[in-house]
PDB file of C-alpha atoms and ligand atoms in Angstrom:
ATOM      1  CA  MET K   1     114.882  96.463 138.617  1.00 79.00           C
ATOM      2  CA  VAL K   2     114.229  95.092 135.356  1.00 87.00           C
ATOM      3  CA  ASN K   3     117.624  93.917 134.290  1.00 96.00           C
ATOM      4  CA  ILE K   4     117.233  93.144 130.020  1.00 97.00           C
ATOM      5  CA  LYS K   5     120.761  91.460 129.475  1.00 98.00           C
ATOM      6  CA  GLU K   6     119.003  88.294 132.447  1.00 98.00           C
ATOM      7  CA  ASN K   7     115.598  88.443 130.459  1.00 98.00           C
ATOM      8  CA  LEU K   8     117.772  87.424 127.786  1.00 98.00           C
ATOM      9  CA  TYR K   9     119.679  85.151 129.056  1.00 97.00           C
ATOM     10  CA  SER K  10     117.124  83.063 130.743  1.00 97.00           C
ATOM     11  CA  LEU K  11     114.958  83.597 127.365  1.00 98.00           C
ATOM     12  CA  ASN K  12     117.745  81.651 125.411  1.00 97.00           C
ATOM     13  CA  LYS K  13     117.901  79.071 127.584  1.00 97.00           C
ATOM     14  CA  ASN K  14     114.824  78.510 127.870  1.00 97.00           C
ATOM     15  CA  ILE K  15     114.515  77.779 124.013  1.00 97.00           C
ATOM     16  CA  ASP K  16     117.483  76.182 124.456  1.00 96.00           C
ATOM     17  CA  GLU K  17     116.354  73.648 126.372  1.00 96.00           C
ATOM     18  CA  LEU K  18     113.674  72.539 124.210  1.00 95.00           C
ATOM     19  CA  LYS K  19     116.251  70.843 121.657  1.00 94.00           C
ATOM     20  CA  ASN K  20     114.273  71.571 118.807  1.00 92.00           C
ATOM     21  CA  SER K  21     116.200  71.402 115.257  1.00 90.00           C
ATOM     22  CA  ILE K  22     115.744  74.484 114.157  1.00 88.00           C
ATOM     23  CA  ARG K  23     116.844  77.878 116.300  1.00 94.00           C
ATOM     24  CA  PRO K  24     114.084  80.659 116.520  1.00 98.00           C
ATOM     25  CA  ALA K  25     114.198  84.053 115.424  1.00 98.00           C
ATOM     26  CA  ILE K  26     114.116  85.879 118.003  1.00 98.00           C
ATOM     27  CA  VAL K  27     111.789  89.256 117.977  1.00 98.00           C
ATOM     28  CA  ALA K  28     112.303  92.059 120.637  1.00 98.00           C
ATOM     29  CA  VAL K  29     109.344  93.800 120.710  1.00 98.00           C
ATOM     30  CA  SER K  30     109.256  97.043 122.910  1.00 98.00           C
ATOM     31  CA  LYS K  31     106.178  98.702 121.935  1.00 98.00           C
ATOM     32  CA  GLN K  32     106.263 101.489 125.156  1.00 97.00           C
ATOM     33  CA  GLN K  33     109.947 100.947 125.828  1.00 97.00           C
ATOM     34  CA  ASN K  34     112.248 103.580 125.949  1.00 96.00           C
ATOM     35  CA  PHE K  35     115.202 103.819 123.237  1.00 97.00           C
ATOM     36  CA  GLU K  36     118.457 102.962 126.276  1.00 97.00           C
ATOM     37  CA  LYS K  37     116.231  99.453 127.036  1.00 97.00           C
ATOM     38  CA  ILE K  38     117.102  98.745 123.079  1.00 98.00           C
ATOM     39  CA  ILE K  39     120.358 100.191 123.551  1.00 98.00           C
ATOM     40  CA  GLU K  40     121.040  97.717 126.070  1.00 98.00           C
ATOM     41  CA  ALA K  41     118.762  94.489 125.139  1.00 98.00           C
ATOM     42  CA  PHE K  42     121.496  95.377 121.571  1.00 98.00           C
ATOM     43  CA  LYS K  43     124.393  95.078 124.263  1.00 98.00           C
ATOM     44  CA  ALA K  44     123.208  92.347 125.252  1.00 98.00           C
ATOM     45  CA  GLY K  45     123.800  90.557 121.545  1.00 97.00           C
ATOM     46  CA  GLN K  46     119.501  91.027 120.340  1.00 98.00           C
ATOM     47  CA  THR K  47     119.881  92.665 117.190  1.00 98.00           C
ATOM     48  CA  ILE K  48     115.745  92.310 115.893  1.00 98.00           C
ATOM     49  CA  PHE K  49     113.243  94.728 117.446  1.00 98.00           C
ATOM     50  CA  ALA K  50     109.709  95.336 116.626  1.00 98.00           C
ATOM     51  CA  GLU K  51     107.506  97.768 117.395  1.00 98.00           C
ATOM     52  CA  ASN K  52     103.649  98.388 116.581  1.00 98.00           C
ATOM     53  CA  TYR K  53     102.744 102.470 116.216  1.00 98.00           C
ATOM     54  CA  LEU K  54     104.528 104.524 112.830  1.00 98.00           C
ATOM     55  CA  GLN K  55     105.578 107.362 115.036  1.00 98.00           C
ATOM     56  CA  GLU K  56     106.705 105.493 117.951  1.00 98.00           C
ATOM     57  CA  ALA K  57     108.419 103.980 115.580  1.00 98.00           C
ATOM     58  CA  LEU K  58     110.252 106.668 113.581  1.00 98.00           C
ATOM     59  CA  ASP K  59     111.009 108.710 116.920  1.00 98.00           C
ATOM     60  CA  LYS K  60     113.502 105.771 118.051  1.00 98.00           C
ATOM     61  CA  GLN K  61     114.590 105.426 114.875  1.00 98.00           C
ATOM     62  CA  LYS K  62     115.963 108.722 114.812  1.00 98.00           C
ATOM     63  CA  LEU K  63     117.445 108.245 118.179  1.00 98.00           C
ATOM     64  CA  LEU K  64     119.389 105.062 117.060  1.00 98.00           C
ATOM     65  CA  LYS K  65     121.036 105.198 113.691  1.00 97.00           C
ATOM     66  CA  GLU K  66     123.916 103.955 114.440  1.00 97.00           C
ATOM     67  CA  TYR K  67     122.734 100.162 115.187  1.00 98.00           C
ATOM     68  CA  PRO K  68     122.387  97.756 112.475  1.00 98.00           C
ATOM     69  CA  ILE K  69     119.154  96.701 113.682  1.00 98.00           C
ATOM     70  CA  GLU K  70     117.345  94.654 111.760  1.00 98.00           C
ATOM     71  CA  TRP K  71     113.322  96.330 111.899  1.00 98.00           C
ATOM     72  CA  HIS K  72     109.849  94.815 111.717  1.00 98.00           C
ATOM     73  CA  PHE K  73     106.708  96.590 111.775  1.00 98.00           C
ATOM     74  CA  ILE K  74     103.582  94.542 114.274  1.00 98.00           C
ATOM     75  CA  GLY K  75     100.860  96.868 114.040  1.00 98.00           C
ATOM     76  CA  PRO K  76      97.239  97.297 112.478  1.00 97.00           C
ATOM     77  CA  ILE K  77      98.349  99.018 108.714  1.00 97.00           C
ATOM     78  CA  GLN K  78      96.330 101.973 107.912  1.00 96.00           C
ATOM     79  CA  SER K  79      96.929 102.831 103.893  1.00 96.00           C
ATOM     80  CA  ASN K  80      98.653 106.716 104.432  1.00 97.00           C
ATOM     81  CA  LYS K  81     101.125 104.685 106.868  1.00 97.00           C
ATOM     82  CA  CYS K  82     102.127 103.008 104.435  1.00 98.00           C
ATOM     83  CA  LYS K  83     105.331 105.468 102.512  1.00 98.00           C
ATOM     84  CA  LEU K  84     106.878 105.101 105.728  1.00 98.00           C
ATOM     85  CA  ILE K  85     106.599 101.958 106.723  1.00 98.00           C
ATOM     86  CA  ALA K  86     107.820 100.462 103.558  1.00 98.00           C
ATOM     87  CA  GLU K  87     110.777 103.507 103.663  1.00 97.00           C
ATOM     88  CA  ASN K  88     111.923 102.358 107.699  1.00 98.00           C
ATOM     89  CA  PHE K  89     111.482  98.861 107.855  1.00 98.00           C
ATOM     90  CA  HIS K  90     112.556  95.503 106.760  1.00 98.00           C
ATOM     91  CA  TRP K  91     109.704  93.036 107.909  1.00 98.00           C
ATOM     92  CA  VAL K  92     106.284  93.506 108.076  1.00 98.00           C
ATOM     93  CA  GLN K  93     104.295  90.857 109.747  1.00 98.00           C
ATOM     94  CA  THR K  94     100.732  92.250 109.498  1.00 98.00           C
ATOM     95  CA  VAL K  95      99.673  92.572 106.220  1.00 98.00           C
ATOM     96  CA  ASP K  96      95.595  91.579 105.873  1.00 98.00           C
ATOM     97  CA  ARG K  97      95.011  93.131 103.240  1.00 98.00           C
ATOM     98  CA  ILE K  98      95.379  93.562  99.261  1.00 98.00           C
ATOM     99  CA  LYS K  99      95.076  97.699  99.517  1.00 98.00           C
ATOM    100  CA  ILE K 100      98.650  97.868 101.690  1.00 98.00           C
ATOM    101  CA  ALA K 101      99.933  95.026 100.085  1.00 98.00           C
ATOM    102  CA  LYS K 102     100.129  96.867  96.608  1.00 98.00           C
ATOM    103  CA  ARG K 103     100.610 100.380  98.965  1.00 98.00           C
ATOM    104  CA  LEU K 104     104.330  98.750 100.446  1.00 98.00           C
ATOM    105  CA  ASN K 105     104.504  97.501  97.016  1.00 98.00           C
ATOM    106  CA  ASP K 106     104.209 100.457  95.080  1.00 98.00           C
ATOM    107  CA  ASN K 107     106.731 102.750  98.463  1.00 98.00           C
ATOM    108  CA  CYS K 108     109.626  99.974  98.134  1.00 97.00           C
ATOM    109  CA  ILE K 109     112.488 102.623  96.108  1.00 91.00           C
ATOM    110  CA  ASN K 110     115.156 100.332  95.073  1.00 93.00           C
ATOM    111  CA  LYS K 111     114.969  98.271  98.848  1.00 96.00           C
ATOM    112  CA  LYS K 112     112.467  94.301  98.827  1.00 97.00           C
ATOM    113  CA  ILE K 113     110.893  94.308 102.331  1.00 98.00           C
ATOM    114  CA  ASN K 114     110.169  90.655 104.369  1.00 98.00           C
ATOM    115  CA  ILE K 115     106.118  90.303 104.582  1.00 98.00           C
ATOM    116  CA  CYS K 116     104.016  88.530 106.504  1.00 98.00           C
ATOM    117  CA  ILE K 117     100.965  87.649 106.625  1.00 98.00           C
ATOM    118  CA  GLN K 118      98.274  88.247 109.162  1.00 98.00           C
ATOM    119  CA  ILE K 119      96.249  85.124 109.755  1.00 98.00           C
ATOM    120  CA  ASN K 120      92.982  85.583 111.315  1.00 98.00           C
ATOM    121  CA  ILE K 121      93.491  82.290 113.447  1.00 97.00           C
ATOM    122  CA  SER K 122      90.727  82.569 116.232  1.00 93.00           C
ATOM    123  CA  GLU K 123      88.083  83.666 113.090  1.00 89.00           C
ATOM    124  CA  GLU K 124      86.758  86.284 115.319  1.00 90.00           C
ATOM    125  CA  GLU K 125      85.303  89.220 113.906  1.00 87.00           C
ATOM    126  CA  SER K 126      86.822  92.086 116.084  1.00 88.00           C
ATOM    127  CA  LYS K 127      90.135  90.608 115.483  1.00 91.00           C
ATOM    128  CA  SER K 128      93.078  91.769 112.334  1.00 95.00           C
ATOM    129  CA  GLY K 129      93.889  89.227 109.782  1.00 97.00           C
ATOM    130  CA  ILE K 130      92.734  88.010 106.910  1.00 97.00           C
ATOM    131  CA  MET K 131      90.041  84.187 107.570  1.00 96.00           C
ATOM    132  CA  LEU K 132      91.611  80.922 106.460  1.00 96.00           C
ATOM    133  CA  ASP K 133      89.421  80.510 104.399  1.00 96.00           C
ATOM    134  CA  GLU K 134      90.786  83.086 102.370  1.00 97.00           C
ATOM    135  CA  VAL K 135      94.695  82.032 102.539  1.00 97.00           C
ATOM    136  CA  ASP K 136      95.434  80.232  98.868  1.00 96.00           C
ATOM    137  CA  SER K 137      93.780  83.090  97.232  1.00 97.00           C
ATOM    138  CA  PHE K 138      95.888  86.088  99.315  1.00 98.00           C
ATOM    139  CA  VAL K 139      98.515  84.295  98.576  1.00 97.00           C
ATOM    140  CA  SER K 140      98.525  84.627  94.913  1.00 96.00           C
ATOM    141  CA  GLU K 141      96.829  88.182  94.527  1.00 97.00           C
ATOM    142  CA  LEU K 142     100.632  88.622  96.371  1.00 97.00           C
ATOM    143  CA  ASN K 143     102.401  87.159  93.887  1.00 94.00           C
ATOM    144  CA  GLN K 144     102.359  90.255  91.677  1.00 96.00           C
ATOM    145  CA  PHE K 145     103.817  92.548  94.143  1.00 97.00           C
ATOM    146  CA  LYS K 146     107.473  92.155  92.932  1.00 97.00           C
ATOM    147  CA  GLN K 147     109.751  94.418  96.250  1.00 98.00           C
ATOM    148  CA  LEU K 148     107.853  92.433  98.225  1.00 98.00           C
ATOM    149  CA  ARG K 149     109.204  89.266  99.606  1.00 97.00           C
ATOM    150  CA  LEU K 150     106.614  86.511 101.139  1.00 97.00           C
ATOM    151  CA  ARG K 151     108.691  85.061 103.722  1.00 98.00           C
ATOM    152  CA  GLY K 152     105.362  83.524 105.663  1.00 98.00           C
ATOM    153  CA  ILE K 153     102.477  83.876 108.186  1.00 98.00           C
ATOM    154  CA  MET K 154     102.339  85.900 111.533  1.00 98.00           C
ATOM    155  CA  ALA K 155      99.055  85.255 114.018  1.00 98.00           C
ATOM    156  CA  ILE K 156      98.108  86.168 117.342  1.00 97.00           C
ATOM    157  CA  PRO K 157      95.880  83.147 118.777  1.00 97.00           C
ATOM    158  CA  SER K 158      94.274  82.645 121.928  1.00 96.00           C
ATOM    159  CA  HIS K 159      95.358  83.644 125.745  1.00 96.00           C
ATOM    160  CA  ILE K 160      97.286  80.487 127.310  1.00 95.00           C
ATOM    161  CA  SER K 161      94.133  80.886 129.895  1.00 96.00           C
ATOM    162  CA  GLN K 162      92.742  79.227 127.145  1.00 96.00           C
ATOM    163  CA  GLU K 163      95.387  76.541 126.370  1.00 97.00           C
ATOM    164  CA  ASP K 164      93.031  73.679 124.393  1.00 97.00           C
ATOM    165  CA  LYS K 165      91.670  76.627 122.273  1.00 97.00           C
ATOM    166  CA  LEU K 166      95.328  77.872 121.929  1.00 97.00           C
ATOM    167  CA  ILE K 167      96.835  74.576 121.169  1.00 98.00           C
ATOM    168  CA  ARG K 168      93.903  73.347 118.260  1.00 98.00           C
ATOM    169  CA  GLU K 169      94.996  77.311 117.015  1.00 98.00           C
ATOM    170  CA  LEU K 170      98.759  76.757 116.997  1.00 98.00           C
ATOM    171  CA  THR K 171      98.487  73.280 115.415  1.00 98.00           C
ATOM    172  CA  LEU K 172      95.969  74.577 112.551  1.00 98.00           C
ATOM    173  CA  LEU K 173      98.442  77.329 112.279  1.00 98.00           C
ATOM    174  CA  LYS K 174     101.280  74.629 111.756  1.00 98.00           C
ATOM    175  CA  LYS K 175      99.070  72.909 109.244  1.00 98.00           C
ATOM    176  CA  ILE K 176      98.789  76.133 107.057  1.00 98.00           C
ATOM    177  CA  PHE K 177     102.532  77.512 106.986  1.00 98.00           C
ATOM    178  CA  ASP K 178     103.640  73.554 105.896  1.00 97.00           C
ATOM    179  CA  ASN K 179     100.796  73.576 102.812  1.00 97.00           C
ATOM    180  CA  LEU K 180     102.240  76.662 102.027  1.00 97.00           C
ATOM    181  CA  LYS K 181     105.838  76.330 101.821  1.00 96.00           C
ATOM    182  CA  ILE K 182     104.733  73.186  99.243  1.00 95.00           C
ATOM    183  CA  LYS K 183     104.165  76.091  96.930  1.00 91.00           C
ATOM    184  CA  ASN K 184     105.963  78.482  97.751  1.00 92.00           C
ATOM    185  CA  LYS K 185     109.937  77.948  98.477  1.00 85.00           C
ATOM    186  CA  ASN K 186     110.779  81.347 100.048  1.00 87.00           C
ATOM    187  CA  MET K 187     108.165  80.902 102.949  1.00 96.00           C
ATOM    188  CA  ASP K 188     110.259  80.499 106.242  1.00 97.00           C
ATOM    189  CA  THR K 189     108.438  81.935 109.139  1.00 98.00           C
ATOM    190  CA  LEU K 190     105.743  81.504 111.079  1.00 98.00           C
ATOM    191  CA  SER K 191     105.163  84.117 113.265  1.00 98.00           C
ATOM    192  CA  VAL K 192     103.954  83.010 116.277  1.00 98.00           C
ATOM    193  CA  GLY K 193     104.337  83.214 120.795  1.00 98.00           C
ATOM    194  CA  MET K 194     104.905  86.029 122.589  1.00 98.00           C
ATOM    195  CA  SER K 195     105.748  86.326 126.315  1.00 98.00           C
ATOM    196  CA  GLU K 196     103.067  83.962 127.956  1.00 97.00           C
ATOM    197  CA  ASP K 197     103.291  81.729 126.124  1.00 98.00           C
ATOM    198  CA  TYR K 198     106.973  81.492 123.715  1.00 98.00           C
ATOM    199  CA  LEU K 199     107.504  77.651 124.768  1.00 97.00           C
ATOM    200  CA  LEU K 200     104.646  76.226 123.814  1.00 97.00           C
ATOM    201  CA  ALA K 201     104.361  78.288 120.363  1.00 98.00           C
ATOM    202  CA  LEU K 202     107.756  76.214 119.766  1.00 98.00           C
ATOM    203  CA  ASN K 203     106.840  73.272 120.628  1.00 97.00           C
ATOM    204  CA  TYR K 204     104.227  73.421 117.489  1.00 97.00           C
ATOM    205  CA  GLY K 205     106.583  75.044 115.231  1.00 97.00           C
ATOM    206  CA  SER K 206     106.892  79.077 115.405  1.00 98.00           C
ATOM    207  CA  THR K 207     109.771  79.871 113.776  1.00 98.00           C
ATOM    208  CA  MET K 208     110.262  83.598 115.578  1.00 98.00           C
ATOM    209  CA  ILE K 209     108.917  84.468 118.694  1.00 98.00           C
ATOM    210  CA  ARG K 210     108.021  87.854 119.210  1.00 98.00           C
ATOM    211  CA  VAL K 211     109.109  88.708 122.789  1.00 98.00           C
ATOM    212  CA  GLY K 212     107.684  91.695 124.455  1.00 98.00           C
ATOM    213  CA  SER K 213     107.227  91.638 128.717  1.00 97.00           C
ATOM    214  CA  HIS K 214     109.476  88.927 129.303  1.00 97.00           C
ATOM    215  CA  ILE K 215     112.514  91.298 128.100  1.00 98.00           C
ATOM    216  CA  PHE K 216     111.962  94.843 129.071  1.00 98.00           C
ATOM    217  CA  GLY K 217     109.746  94.387 132.208  1.00 96.00           C
ATOM    218  CA  ALA K 218     106.041  95.274 131.732  1.00 94.00           C
ATOM    219  CA  ARG K 219     105.478  98.272 129.738  1.00 92.00           C
ATOM    220  CA  LYS K 220     104.833 102.000 130.388  1.00 78.00           C
TER     221      LYS K 220
HETATM  222  C1  PLP L   1     102.945  93.952 122.463  1.00 67.54           C
HETATM  223  C2  PLP L   1     102.827  92.398 120.908  1.00 67.54           C
HETATM  224  C3  PLP L   1     104.022  91.493 121.144  1.00 67.54           C
HETATM  225  C4  PLP L   1     104.393  91.389 122.974  1.00 67.54           C
HETATM  226  O1  PLP L   1     104.111  90.533 123.652  1.00 67.54           O
HETATM  227  P1  PLP L   1     104.651  90.265 124.980  1.00 67.54           P
HETATM  228  O2  PLP L   1     103.299  89.890 125.671  1.00 67.54           O
HETATM  229  O3  PLP L   1     104.424  91.818 125.309  1.00 67.54           O
HETATM  230  O4  PLP L   1     105.249  89.886 125.271  1.00 67.54           O
HETATM  231  C5  PLP L   1     103.903  90.211 120.468  1.00 67.54           C
HETATM  232  N1  PLP L   1     103.108  90.796 119.461  1.00 67.54           N
HETATM  233  C6  PLP L   1     102.593  91.545 119.047  1.00 67.54           C
HETATM  234  C7  PLP L   1     101.345  92.178 117.503  1.00 67.54           C
HETATM  235  C8  PLP L   1     102.164  92.542 120.603  1.00 67.54           C
HETATM  236  O5  PLP L   1     101.414  93.545 119.612  1.00 67.54           O
END
């Protein structure tokens, strides 16, 4: 049986042992995990959760209304879903089109939403995210959207089995992040690192890790 409390404890312990100067945010990725597991994690001190699929997320949020959870959206975004995403999430980490940014912005009524730009760090055409040479112009265009608080960048780099490639990508992400921070004072988030590579990602400057199976066990 999966022991969520123990998994969270070991995750936090591993992070402490790195002795990095900044403590990363831990986002618990609860996609394809039931809401009881979210409650279990919440009771063990975890307050930030992320979902990839809107309907699944809304179903769980309804059951978890009483819990003061910070919800992150980390899945692909269709434009007809922007209204519900803007209304029901505190963060959207997968913004990679201006049209989506505009719709999220226009649907934020009396609230601001935190966003990350998703970057296609491996530059494979099949993957989501903007290309590296588009980053600066994308950031300038986002400035017009007053309801969006641009917090940083997010990426899903290459698998740990290609460690050299992964390290090159993590290094490059950190460089992009540091460059962006010079001009964008609100930026504080480099969201990279999942169950298999979070320790490596943290050694390369990640400030936010998104961890699913290490906390909840294998997905259904
Ligand atoms: C599923 C998912 C994760 C978590 O993956 P694990 O390997 O289970 O930790 C993190 N980020 C994104 C974008 C995901 O889709």
